[in-house]
CSV table of C-alpha atoms and ligand atoms in Angstrom, one decimal:
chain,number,residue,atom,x,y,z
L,27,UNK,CA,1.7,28.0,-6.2
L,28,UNK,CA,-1.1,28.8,-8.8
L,29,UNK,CA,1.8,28.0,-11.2
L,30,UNK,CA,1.5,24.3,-10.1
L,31,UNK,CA,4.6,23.9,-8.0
L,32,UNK,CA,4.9,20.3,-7.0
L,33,UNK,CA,4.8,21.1,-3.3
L,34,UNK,CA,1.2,21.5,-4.2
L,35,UNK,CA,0.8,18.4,-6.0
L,36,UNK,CA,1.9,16.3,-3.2
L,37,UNK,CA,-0.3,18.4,-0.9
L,38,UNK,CA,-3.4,17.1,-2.9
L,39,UNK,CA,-3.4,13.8,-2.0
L,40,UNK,CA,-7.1,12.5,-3.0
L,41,UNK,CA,-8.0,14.9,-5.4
L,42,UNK,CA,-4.6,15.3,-7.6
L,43,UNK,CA,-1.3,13.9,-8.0
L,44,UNK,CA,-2.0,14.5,-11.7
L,45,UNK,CA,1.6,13.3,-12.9
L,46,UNK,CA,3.6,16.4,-14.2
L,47,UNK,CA,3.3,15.7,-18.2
L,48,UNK,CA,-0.1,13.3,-17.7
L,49,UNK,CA,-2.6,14.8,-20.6
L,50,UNK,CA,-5.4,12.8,-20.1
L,51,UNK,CA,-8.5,13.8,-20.2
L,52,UNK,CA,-10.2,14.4,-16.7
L,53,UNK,CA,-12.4,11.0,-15.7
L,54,UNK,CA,-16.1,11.7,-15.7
L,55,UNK,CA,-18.6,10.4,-13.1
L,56,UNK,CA,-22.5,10.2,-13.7
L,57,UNK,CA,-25.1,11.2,-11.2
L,58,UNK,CA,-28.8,10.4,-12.3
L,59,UNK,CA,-27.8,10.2,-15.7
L,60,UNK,CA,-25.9,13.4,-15.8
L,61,UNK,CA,-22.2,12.7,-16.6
L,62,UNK,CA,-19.7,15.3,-15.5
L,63,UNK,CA,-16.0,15.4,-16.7
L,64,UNK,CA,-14.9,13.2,-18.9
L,65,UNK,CA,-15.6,15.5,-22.2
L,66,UNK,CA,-19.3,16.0,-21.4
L,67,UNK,CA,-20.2,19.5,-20.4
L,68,UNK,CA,-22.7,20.7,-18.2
L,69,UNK,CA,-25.2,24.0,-18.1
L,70,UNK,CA,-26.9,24.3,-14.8
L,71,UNK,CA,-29.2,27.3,-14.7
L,72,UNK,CA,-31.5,28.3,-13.0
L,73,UNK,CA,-32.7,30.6,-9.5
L,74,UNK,CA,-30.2,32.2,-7.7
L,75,UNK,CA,-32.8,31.5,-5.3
L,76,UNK,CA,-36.2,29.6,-5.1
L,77,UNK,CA,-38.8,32.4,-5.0
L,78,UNK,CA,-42.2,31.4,-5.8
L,79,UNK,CA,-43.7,28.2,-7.6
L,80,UNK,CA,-44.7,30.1,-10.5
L,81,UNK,CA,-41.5,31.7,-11.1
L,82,UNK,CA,-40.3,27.7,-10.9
L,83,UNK,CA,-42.3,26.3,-13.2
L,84,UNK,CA,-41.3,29.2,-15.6
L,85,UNK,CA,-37.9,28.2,-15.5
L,86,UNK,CA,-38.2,24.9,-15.7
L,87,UNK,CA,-40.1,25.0,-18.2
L,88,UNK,CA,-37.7,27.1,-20.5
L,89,UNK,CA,-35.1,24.8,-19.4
L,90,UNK,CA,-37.2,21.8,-20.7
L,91,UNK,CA,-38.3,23.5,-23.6
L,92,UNK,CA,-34.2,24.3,-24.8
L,93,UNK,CA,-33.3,20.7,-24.0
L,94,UNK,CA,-31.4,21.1,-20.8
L,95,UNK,CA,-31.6,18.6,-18.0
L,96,UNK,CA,-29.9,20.5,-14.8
L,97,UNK,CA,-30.7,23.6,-13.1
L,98,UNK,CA,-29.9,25.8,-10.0
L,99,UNK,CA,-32.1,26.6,-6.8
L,100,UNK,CA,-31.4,28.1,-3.9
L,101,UNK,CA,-33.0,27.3,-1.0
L,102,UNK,CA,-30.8,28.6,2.0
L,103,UNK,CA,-29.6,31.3,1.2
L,104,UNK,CA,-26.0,32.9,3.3
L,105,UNK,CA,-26.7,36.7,3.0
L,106,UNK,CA,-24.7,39.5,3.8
L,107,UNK,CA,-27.6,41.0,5.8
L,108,UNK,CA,-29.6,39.1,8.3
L,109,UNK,CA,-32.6,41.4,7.0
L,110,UNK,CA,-32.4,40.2,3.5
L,111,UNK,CA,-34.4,37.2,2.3
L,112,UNK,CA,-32.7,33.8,3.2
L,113,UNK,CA,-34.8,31.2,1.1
L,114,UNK,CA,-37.7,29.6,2.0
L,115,UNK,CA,-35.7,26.9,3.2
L,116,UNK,CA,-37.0,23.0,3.6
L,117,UNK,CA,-40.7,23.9,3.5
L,118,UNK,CA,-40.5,24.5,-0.4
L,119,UNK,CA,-38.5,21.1,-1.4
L,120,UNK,CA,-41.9,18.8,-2.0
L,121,UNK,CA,-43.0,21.4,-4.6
L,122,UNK,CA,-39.6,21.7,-5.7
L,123,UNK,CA,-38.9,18.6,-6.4
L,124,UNK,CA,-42.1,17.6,-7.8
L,125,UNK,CA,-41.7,20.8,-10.4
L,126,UNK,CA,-38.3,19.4,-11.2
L,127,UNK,CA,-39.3,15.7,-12.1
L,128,UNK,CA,-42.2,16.9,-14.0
L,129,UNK,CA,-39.8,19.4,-16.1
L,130,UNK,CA,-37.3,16.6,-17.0
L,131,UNK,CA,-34.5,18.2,-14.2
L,132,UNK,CA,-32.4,15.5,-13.6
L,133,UNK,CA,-30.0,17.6,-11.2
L,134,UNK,CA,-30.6,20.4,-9.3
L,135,UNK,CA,-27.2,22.2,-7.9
L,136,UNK,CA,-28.9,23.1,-4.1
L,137,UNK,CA,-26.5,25.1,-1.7
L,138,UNK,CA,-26.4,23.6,1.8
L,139,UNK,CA,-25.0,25.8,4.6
L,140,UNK,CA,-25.0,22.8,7.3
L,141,UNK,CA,-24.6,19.1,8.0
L,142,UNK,CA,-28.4,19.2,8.7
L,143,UNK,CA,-29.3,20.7,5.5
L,144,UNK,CA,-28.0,17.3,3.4
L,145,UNK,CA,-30.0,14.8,5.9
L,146,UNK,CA,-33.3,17.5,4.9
L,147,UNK,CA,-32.7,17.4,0.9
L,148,UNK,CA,-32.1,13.5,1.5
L,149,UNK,CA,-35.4,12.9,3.4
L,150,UNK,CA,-37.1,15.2,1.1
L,151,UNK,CA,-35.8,13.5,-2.0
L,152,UNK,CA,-36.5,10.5,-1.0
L,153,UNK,CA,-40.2,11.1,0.7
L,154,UNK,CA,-41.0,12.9,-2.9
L,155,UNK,CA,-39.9,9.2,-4.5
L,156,UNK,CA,-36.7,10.7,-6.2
L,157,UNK,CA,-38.3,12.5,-9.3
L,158,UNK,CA,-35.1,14.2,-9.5
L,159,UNK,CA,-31.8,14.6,-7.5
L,160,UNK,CA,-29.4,17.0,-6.0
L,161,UNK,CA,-26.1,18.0,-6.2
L,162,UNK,CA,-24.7,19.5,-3.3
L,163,UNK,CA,-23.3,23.2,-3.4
L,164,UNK,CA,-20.6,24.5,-1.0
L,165,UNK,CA,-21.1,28.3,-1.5
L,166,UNK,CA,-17.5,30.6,-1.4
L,167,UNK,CA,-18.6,31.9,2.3
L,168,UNK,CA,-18.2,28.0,3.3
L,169,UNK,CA,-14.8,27.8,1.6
L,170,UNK,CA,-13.5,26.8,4.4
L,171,UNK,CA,-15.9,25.9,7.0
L,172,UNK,CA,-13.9,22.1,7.2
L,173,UNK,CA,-16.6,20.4,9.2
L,174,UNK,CA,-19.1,20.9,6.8
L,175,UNK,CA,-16.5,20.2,3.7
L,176,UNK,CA,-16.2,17.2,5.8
L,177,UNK,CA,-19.6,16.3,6.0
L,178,UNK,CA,-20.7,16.5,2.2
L,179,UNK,CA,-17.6,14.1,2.1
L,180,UNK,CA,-18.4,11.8,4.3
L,181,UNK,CA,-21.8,10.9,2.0
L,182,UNK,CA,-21.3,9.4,-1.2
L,183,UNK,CA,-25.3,9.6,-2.5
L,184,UNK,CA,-25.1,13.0,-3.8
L,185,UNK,CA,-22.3,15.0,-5.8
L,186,UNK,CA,-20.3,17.9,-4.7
L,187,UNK,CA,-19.8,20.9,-6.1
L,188,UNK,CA,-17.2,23.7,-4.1
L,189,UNK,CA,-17.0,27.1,-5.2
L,190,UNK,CA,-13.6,28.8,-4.3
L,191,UNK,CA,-13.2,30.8,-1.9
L,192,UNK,CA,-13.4,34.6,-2.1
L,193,UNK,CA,-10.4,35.7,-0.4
L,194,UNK,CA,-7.9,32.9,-0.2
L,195,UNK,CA,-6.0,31.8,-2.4
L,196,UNK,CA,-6.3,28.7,-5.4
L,197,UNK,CA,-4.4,26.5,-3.3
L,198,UNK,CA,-6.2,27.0,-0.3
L,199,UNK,CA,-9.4,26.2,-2.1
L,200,UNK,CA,-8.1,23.3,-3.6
L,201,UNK,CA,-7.2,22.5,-0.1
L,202,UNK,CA,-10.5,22.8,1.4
L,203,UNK,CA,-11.8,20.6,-1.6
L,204,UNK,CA,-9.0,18.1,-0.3
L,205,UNK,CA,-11.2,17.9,2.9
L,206,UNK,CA,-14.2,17.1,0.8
L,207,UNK,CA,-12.8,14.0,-0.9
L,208,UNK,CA,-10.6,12.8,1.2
L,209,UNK,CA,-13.3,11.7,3.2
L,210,UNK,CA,-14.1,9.4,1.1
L,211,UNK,CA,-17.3,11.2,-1.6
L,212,UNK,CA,-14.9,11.2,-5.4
L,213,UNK,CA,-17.7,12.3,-6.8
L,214,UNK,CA,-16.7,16.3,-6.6
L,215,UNK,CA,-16.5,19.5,-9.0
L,216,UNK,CA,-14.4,22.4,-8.3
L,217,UNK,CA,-15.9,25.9,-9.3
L,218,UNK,CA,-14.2,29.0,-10.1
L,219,UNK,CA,-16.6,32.2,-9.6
L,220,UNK,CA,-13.8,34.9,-9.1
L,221,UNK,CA,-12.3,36.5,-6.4
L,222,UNK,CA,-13.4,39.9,-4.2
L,223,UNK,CA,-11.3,43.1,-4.6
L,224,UNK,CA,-11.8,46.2,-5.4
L,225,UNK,CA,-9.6,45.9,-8.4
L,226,UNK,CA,-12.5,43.5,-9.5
L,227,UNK,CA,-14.8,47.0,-10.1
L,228,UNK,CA,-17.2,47.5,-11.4
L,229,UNK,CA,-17.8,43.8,-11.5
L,230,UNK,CA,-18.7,42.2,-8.3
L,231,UNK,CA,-15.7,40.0,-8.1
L,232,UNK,CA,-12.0,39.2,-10.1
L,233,UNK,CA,-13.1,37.6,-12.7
L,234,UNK,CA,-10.4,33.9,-12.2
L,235,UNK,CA,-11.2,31.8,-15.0
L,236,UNK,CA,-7.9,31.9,-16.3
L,237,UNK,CA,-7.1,29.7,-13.7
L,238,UNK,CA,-9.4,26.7,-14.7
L,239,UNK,CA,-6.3,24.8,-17.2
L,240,UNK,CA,-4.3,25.4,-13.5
L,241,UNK,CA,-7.0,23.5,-11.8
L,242,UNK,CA,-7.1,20.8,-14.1
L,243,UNK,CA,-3.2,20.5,-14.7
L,244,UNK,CA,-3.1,19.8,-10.7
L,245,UNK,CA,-6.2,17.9,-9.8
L,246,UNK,CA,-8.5,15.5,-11.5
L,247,UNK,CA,-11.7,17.4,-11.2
L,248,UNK,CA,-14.1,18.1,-13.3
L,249,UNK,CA,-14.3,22.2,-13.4
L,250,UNK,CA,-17.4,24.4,-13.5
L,251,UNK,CA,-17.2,28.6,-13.3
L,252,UNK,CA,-20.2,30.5,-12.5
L,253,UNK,CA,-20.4,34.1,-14.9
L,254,UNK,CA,-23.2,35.1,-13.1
L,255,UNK,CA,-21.6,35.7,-9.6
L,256,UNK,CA,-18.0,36.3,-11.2
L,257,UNK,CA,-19.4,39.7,-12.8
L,258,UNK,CA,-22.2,40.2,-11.0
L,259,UNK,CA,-23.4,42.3,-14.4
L,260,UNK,CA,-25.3,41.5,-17.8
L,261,UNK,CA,-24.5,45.2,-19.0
L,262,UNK,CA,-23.8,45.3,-23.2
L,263,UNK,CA,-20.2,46.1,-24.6
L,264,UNK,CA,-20.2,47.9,-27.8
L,265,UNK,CA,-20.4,44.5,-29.5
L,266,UNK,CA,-23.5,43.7,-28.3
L,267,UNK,CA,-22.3,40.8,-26.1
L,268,UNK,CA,-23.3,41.2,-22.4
L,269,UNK,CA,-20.7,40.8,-19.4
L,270,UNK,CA,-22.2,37.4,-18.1
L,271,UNK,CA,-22.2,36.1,-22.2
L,272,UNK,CA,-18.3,36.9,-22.2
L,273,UNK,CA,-17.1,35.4,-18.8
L,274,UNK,CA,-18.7,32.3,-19.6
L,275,UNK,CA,-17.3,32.2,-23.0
L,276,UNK,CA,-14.2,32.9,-21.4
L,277,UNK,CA,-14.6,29.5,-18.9
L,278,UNK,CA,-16.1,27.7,-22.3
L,279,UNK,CA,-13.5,28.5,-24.3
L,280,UNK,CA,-10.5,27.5,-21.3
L,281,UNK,CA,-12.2,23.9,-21.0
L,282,UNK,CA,-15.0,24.3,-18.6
L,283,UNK,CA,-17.0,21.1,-17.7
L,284,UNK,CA,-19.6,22.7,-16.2
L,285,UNK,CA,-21.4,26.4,-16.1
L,286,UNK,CA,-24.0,27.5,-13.4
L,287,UNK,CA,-25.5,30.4,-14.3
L,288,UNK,CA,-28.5,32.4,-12.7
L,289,UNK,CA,-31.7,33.3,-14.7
L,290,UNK,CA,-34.8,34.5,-13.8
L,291,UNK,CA,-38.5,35.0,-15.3
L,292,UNK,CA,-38.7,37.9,-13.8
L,293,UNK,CA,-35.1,39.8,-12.9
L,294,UNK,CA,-36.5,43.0,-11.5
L,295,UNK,CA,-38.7,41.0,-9.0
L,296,UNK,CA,-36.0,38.9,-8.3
L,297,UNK,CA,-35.3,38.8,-4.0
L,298,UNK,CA,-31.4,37.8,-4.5
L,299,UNK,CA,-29.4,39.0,-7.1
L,300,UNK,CA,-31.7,40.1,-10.0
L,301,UNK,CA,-29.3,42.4,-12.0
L,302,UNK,CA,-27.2,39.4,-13.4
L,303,UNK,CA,-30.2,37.4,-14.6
L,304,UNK,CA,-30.5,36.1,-18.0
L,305,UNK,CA,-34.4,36.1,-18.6
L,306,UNK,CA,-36.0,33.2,-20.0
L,307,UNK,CA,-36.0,35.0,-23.3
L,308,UNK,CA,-32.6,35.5,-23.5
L,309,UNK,CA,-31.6,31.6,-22.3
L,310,UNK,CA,-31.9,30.0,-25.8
L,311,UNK,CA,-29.3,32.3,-27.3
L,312,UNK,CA,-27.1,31.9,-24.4
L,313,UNK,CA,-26.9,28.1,-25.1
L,314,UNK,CA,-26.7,28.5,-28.0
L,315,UNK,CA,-23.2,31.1,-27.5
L,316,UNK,CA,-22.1,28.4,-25.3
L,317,UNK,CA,-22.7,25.3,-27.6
L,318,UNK,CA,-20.8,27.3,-30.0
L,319,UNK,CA,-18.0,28.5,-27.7
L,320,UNK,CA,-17.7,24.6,-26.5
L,321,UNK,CA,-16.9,23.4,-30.1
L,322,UNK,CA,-14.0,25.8,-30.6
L,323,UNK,CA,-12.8,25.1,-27.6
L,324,UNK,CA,-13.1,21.0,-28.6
L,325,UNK,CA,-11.5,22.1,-31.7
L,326,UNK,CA,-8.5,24.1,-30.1
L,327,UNK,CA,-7.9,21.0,-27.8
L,328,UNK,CA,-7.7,18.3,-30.6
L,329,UNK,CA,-6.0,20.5,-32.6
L,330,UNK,CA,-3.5,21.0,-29.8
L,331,UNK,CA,-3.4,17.3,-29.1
L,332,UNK,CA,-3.1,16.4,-32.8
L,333,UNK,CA,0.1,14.1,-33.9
L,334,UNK,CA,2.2,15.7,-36.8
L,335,UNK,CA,1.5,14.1,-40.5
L,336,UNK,CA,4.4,13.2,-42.4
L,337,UNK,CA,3.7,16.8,-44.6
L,338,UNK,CA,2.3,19.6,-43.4
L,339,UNK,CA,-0.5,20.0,-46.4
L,340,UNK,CA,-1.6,16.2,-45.1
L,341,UNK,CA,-1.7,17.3,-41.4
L,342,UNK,CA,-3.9,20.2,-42.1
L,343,UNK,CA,-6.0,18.1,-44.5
L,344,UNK,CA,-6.2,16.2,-41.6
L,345,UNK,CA,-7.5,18.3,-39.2
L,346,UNK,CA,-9.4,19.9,-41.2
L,347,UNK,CA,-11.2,16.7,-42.0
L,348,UNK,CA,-11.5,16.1,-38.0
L,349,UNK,CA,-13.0,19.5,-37.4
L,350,UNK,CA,-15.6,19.2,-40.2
L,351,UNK,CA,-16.6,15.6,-38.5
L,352,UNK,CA,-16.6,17.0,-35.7
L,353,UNK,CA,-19.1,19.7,-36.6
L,354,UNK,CA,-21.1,17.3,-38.2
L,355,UNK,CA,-21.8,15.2,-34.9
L,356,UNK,CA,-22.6,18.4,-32.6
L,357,UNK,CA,-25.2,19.6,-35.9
L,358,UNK,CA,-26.5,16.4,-34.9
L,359,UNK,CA,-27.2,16.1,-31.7
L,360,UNK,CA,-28.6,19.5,-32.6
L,361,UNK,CA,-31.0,18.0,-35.0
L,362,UNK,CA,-31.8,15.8,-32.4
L,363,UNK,CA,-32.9,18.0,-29.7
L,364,UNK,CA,-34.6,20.2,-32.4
L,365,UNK,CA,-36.9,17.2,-33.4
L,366,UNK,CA,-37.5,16.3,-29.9
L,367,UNK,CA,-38.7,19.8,-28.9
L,368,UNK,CA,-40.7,19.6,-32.4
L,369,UNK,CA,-42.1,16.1,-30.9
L,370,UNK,CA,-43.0,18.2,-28.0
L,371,UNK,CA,-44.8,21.0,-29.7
L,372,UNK,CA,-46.8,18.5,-32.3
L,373,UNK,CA,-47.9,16.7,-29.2
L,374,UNK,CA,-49.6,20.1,-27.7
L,375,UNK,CA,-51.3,21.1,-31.0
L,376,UNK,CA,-52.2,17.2,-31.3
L,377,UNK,CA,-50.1,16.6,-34.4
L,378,UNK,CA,-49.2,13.8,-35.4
L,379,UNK,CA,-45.2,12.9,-36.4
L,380,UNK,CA,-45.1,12.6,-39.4
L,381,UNK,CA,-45.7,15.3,-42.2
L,382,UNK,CA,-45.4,13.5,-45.8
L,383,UNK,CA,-45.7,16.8,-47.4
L,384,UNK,CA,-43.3,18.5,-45.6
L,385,UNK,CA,-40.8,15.6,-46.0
L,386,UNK,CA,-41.6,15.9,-49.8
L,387,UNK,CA,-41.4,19.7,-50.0
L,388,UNK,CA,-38.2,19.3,-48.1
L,389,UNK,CA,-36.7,16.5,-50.3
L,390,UNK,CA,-36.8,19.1,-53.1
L,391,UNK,CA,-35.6,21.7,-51.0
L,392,UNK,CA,-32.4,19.9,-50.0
L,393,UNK,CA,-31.3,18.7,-53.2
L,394,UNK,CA,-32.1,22.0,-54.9
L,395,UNK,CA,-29.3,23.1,-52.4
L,396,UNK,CA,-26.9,19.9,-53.0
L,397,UNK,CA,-26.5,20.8,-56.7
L,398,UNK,CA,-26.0,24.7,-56.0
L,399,UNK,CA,-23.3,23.2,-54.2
L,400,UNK,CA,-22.2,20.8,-57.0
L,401,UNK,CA,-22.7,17.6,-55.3
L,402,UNK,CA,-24.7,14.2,-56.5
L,403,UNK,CA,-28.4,15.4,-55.2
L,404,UNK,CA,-29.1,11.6,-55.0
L,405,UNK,CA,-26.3,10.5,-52.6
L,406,UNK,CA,-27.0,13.5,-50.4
L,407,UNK,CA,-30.5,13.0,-50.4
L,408,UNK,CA,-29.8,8.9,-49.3
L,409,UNK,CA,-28.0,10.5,-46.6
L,410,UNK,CA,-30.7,12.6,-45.7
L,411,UNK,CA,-32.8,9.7,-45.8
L,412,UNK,CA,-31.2,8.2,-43.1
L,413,UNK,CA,-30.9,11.4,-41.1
L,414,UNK,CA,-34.7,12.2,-41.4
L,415,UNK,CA,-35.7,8.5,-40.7
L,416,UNK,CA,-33.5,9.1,-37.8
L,417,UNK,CA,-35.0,12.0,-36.6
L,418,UNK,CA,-38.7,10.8,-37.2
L,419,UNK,CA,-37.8,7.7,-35.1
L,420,UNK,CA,-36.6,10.1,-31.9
L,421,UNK,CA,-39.6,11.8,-32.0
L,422,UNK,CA,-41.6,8.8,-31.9
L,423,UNK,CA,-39.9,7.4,-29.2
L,424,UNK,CA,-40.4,11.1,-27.3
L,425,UNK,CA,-44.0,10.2,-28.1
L,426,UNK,CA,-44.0,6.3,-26.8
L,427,UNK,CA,-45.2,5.0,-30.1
L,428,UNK,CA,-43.9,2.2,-31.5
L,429,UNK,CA,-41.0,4.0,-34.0
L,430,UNK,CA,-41.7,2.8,-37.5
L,431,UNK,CA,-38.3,1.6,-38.9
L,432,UNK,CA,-38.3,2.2,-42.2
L,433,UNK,CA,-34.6,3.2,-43.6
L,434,UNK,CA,-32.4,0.0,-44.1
L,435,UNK,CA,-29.6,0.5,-41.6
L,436,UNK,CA,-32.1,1.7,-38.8
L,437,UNK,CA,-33.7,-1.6,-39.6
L,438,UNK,CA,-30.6,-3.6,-38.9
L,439,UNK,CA,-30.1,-1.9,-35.7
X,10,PEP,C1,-24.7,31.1,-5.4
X,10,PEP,O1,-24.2,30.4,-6.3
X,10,PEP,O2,-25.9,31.2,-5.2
X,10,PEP,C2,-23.8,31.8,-4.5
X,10,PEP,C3,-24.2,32.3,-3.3
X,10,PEP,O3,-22.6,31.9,-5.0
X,10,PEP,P1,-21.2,32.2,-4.2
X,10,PEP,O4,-21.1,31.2,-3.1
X,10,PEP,O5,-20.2,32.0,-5.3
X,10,PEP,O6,-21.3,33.6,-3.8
X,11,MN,MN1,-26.6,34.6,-6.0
């Protein structure tokens, strides 16, 4: 079936039927004003499981810092052993939450591991006054544990999202999500985080990310993949590039919408699986691996999608000009959350916004560069104008002054 036979197809009543030769992109849908699908892409990280406050304020604050809105949490945990830690369960969700809203967390992916569990995060969520929100993780144990699947189904106020199972196969785990959304809750996301065999070794699991352009040729869902618990490992190849780095490239680079992947102030005190951590000092270069792993794979699908010129030299041109655009847009949104996070760190060292010097010294700076690259300094630096003015006026807003509009199209807007 993993080929897509139609049997399949028409098996997957709510959450496919994806015509055969139907290209279009998967539809998003927005949770707390996170969207998922629809060409926006997701990077939940965070706690394998919820430890200590300290350790949670840590990571949320390195995920605030780097400009990212969801993270992970565990808070039951479904371990092998009965003897091993299990989470610490409802008891830590006030300070959980609380810790969230303050950091900016938008979404926090929580694994529930009962119908009771949703009712608690609800209550809890809603007793805190909502300074963040949930989205509900079916772990690969639960694969199949229907009444459950049921259950997160049956709700419509927080998302889904369904790891695969383990040890069945991709149809059966698109079948199991079939029980989630058929109930009624659209609002789902379908993970891949490999599959366990031995042949898998020396990485915890199979690593099944191949299979992602499957699941979206046959279903609608978005599609997330978790590198952390596909490998299991963040040991280096000889390029420098660790295990958990290349798996989620790989699930980048197929088209994933979504990545959950574990990190931890503190891996070696970690009480569920530590050795696959990212510390916070390695999270910035992650995302920024994954930002650039995202825009090829943007590139490879327009390119892909692209309608033939009437010459091949003006359907390269073409492209070319598309891909240059595009890398244009994602330097700025960079620039963006750069300036915010400067915003941020003016505000601690009471700064204020605004640096004329360091504009001026700047100005010089960039069209010293504009003619080493033979273009007309003064139309570059008009651009620039804009951009900076830009800039200045996001970090303004950041600080809830009043933005001064001074370039003439910001003015018009
Ligand atoms: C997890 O994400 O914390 C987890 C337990 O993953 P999985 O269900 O994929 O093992
Ligand atoms: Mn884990």
């Amino acid at each position: 079936m993993t080929r897509g036979s139609s049997e399949t197809r028409d098996r997957l009543l709510a959450i496919g039927r994806r015509p055969e030769h139907d290209e279009s992109p998967v539809p998003s849908f927005e949770h707390n004003g996170v969207a998922f699908g629809g060409g926006a892409f997701q990077l939940f990280a965070g706690l394998c499981v919820v430890d200590t406050k300290e350790s949670v304020k840590k990571t949320f604050r390195a995920l605030e810092q780097a400009g990212v809105s969801t993270a992970r949490a565990g808070v039951w945990k479904p371990r092998t052993s009965p003897y091993d830690f299990q989470g610490l369960g409802k008891e830590c969700l006030p300070w959980l939450f609380e810790l969230a809203g303050q950091h900016g967390i938008r979404v926090l992916a929580i694994e529930v591991l009962s119908e009771a569990h949703i009712e608690e995060l609800c209550a809890a969520l809603r007793l805190a006054g909502n300074p963040t929100s949930v989205m509900l993780q079916i772990g690969t144990r639960n694969a199949q544990n229907f009444e459950l699947l049921k259950a997160v189904g049956r709700q419509s106020e927080l998302p889904v999202l369904k790891k695969r199972g383990m040890g069945i196969s991709l149809e059966e785990s698109l079948l199991a999500m079939e029980y989630v959304v058929s109930q009624g809750n659209r609002r789902a996301v379908f993970c891949l985080r490999g599959v366990k065999t031995h042949l898998g070794e020396p990485h915890r699991n199979l690593v099944d990310f191949a299979q992602l352009p499957v699941v979206k040729r046959l279903t609608w869902l978005p599609v997330c993949a978790d590198p952390s618990h596909a490998v299991g490992s963040k040991h280096r190849g000889p390029d420098g590039i660790s295990d958990v780095h290349h798996a989620a490239a790989q699930a980048v680079v197929a088209g994933a919408d979504m990545l959950l992947v574990d990190v931890h102030p503190d891996p070696q005190a970690a009480l569920c699986d530590g050795p696959q951590a990212l510390t916070l000092e390695e999270l910035p270069a992650f995302l920024e691996d994954m930002r650039r792993v995202r825009l090829v794979y943007e590139t490879r699908a327009r390119r892909a999608r692209a309608v033939e010129g009437p010459t091949e030299a003006l359907h390269e041109a073409r492209l070319g000009i598309q891909d240059v655009d595009a890398e244009i847009l994602a330097l700025l949104a960079r620039r963006a959350a750069l300036g915010k996070a400067a915003a941020q760190a003016k505000r601690a060292l009471g700064l204020p916004v605004q640096d004329k010097e360091r504009e001026a010294k700047n100005r010089v700076w960039r069209e010293e560069l504009a003619r080493a690259r033979g273009l007309d300094a003064e139309l570059i630096e008009a651009l620039f104008e804009e951009i900076v003015t830009w800039s200045r006026r996001l970090q303004e807003v950041e600080e809830g002054v009043q933005p001064s509009l001074a370039s003439t199209h910001l003015r018009r807007r």
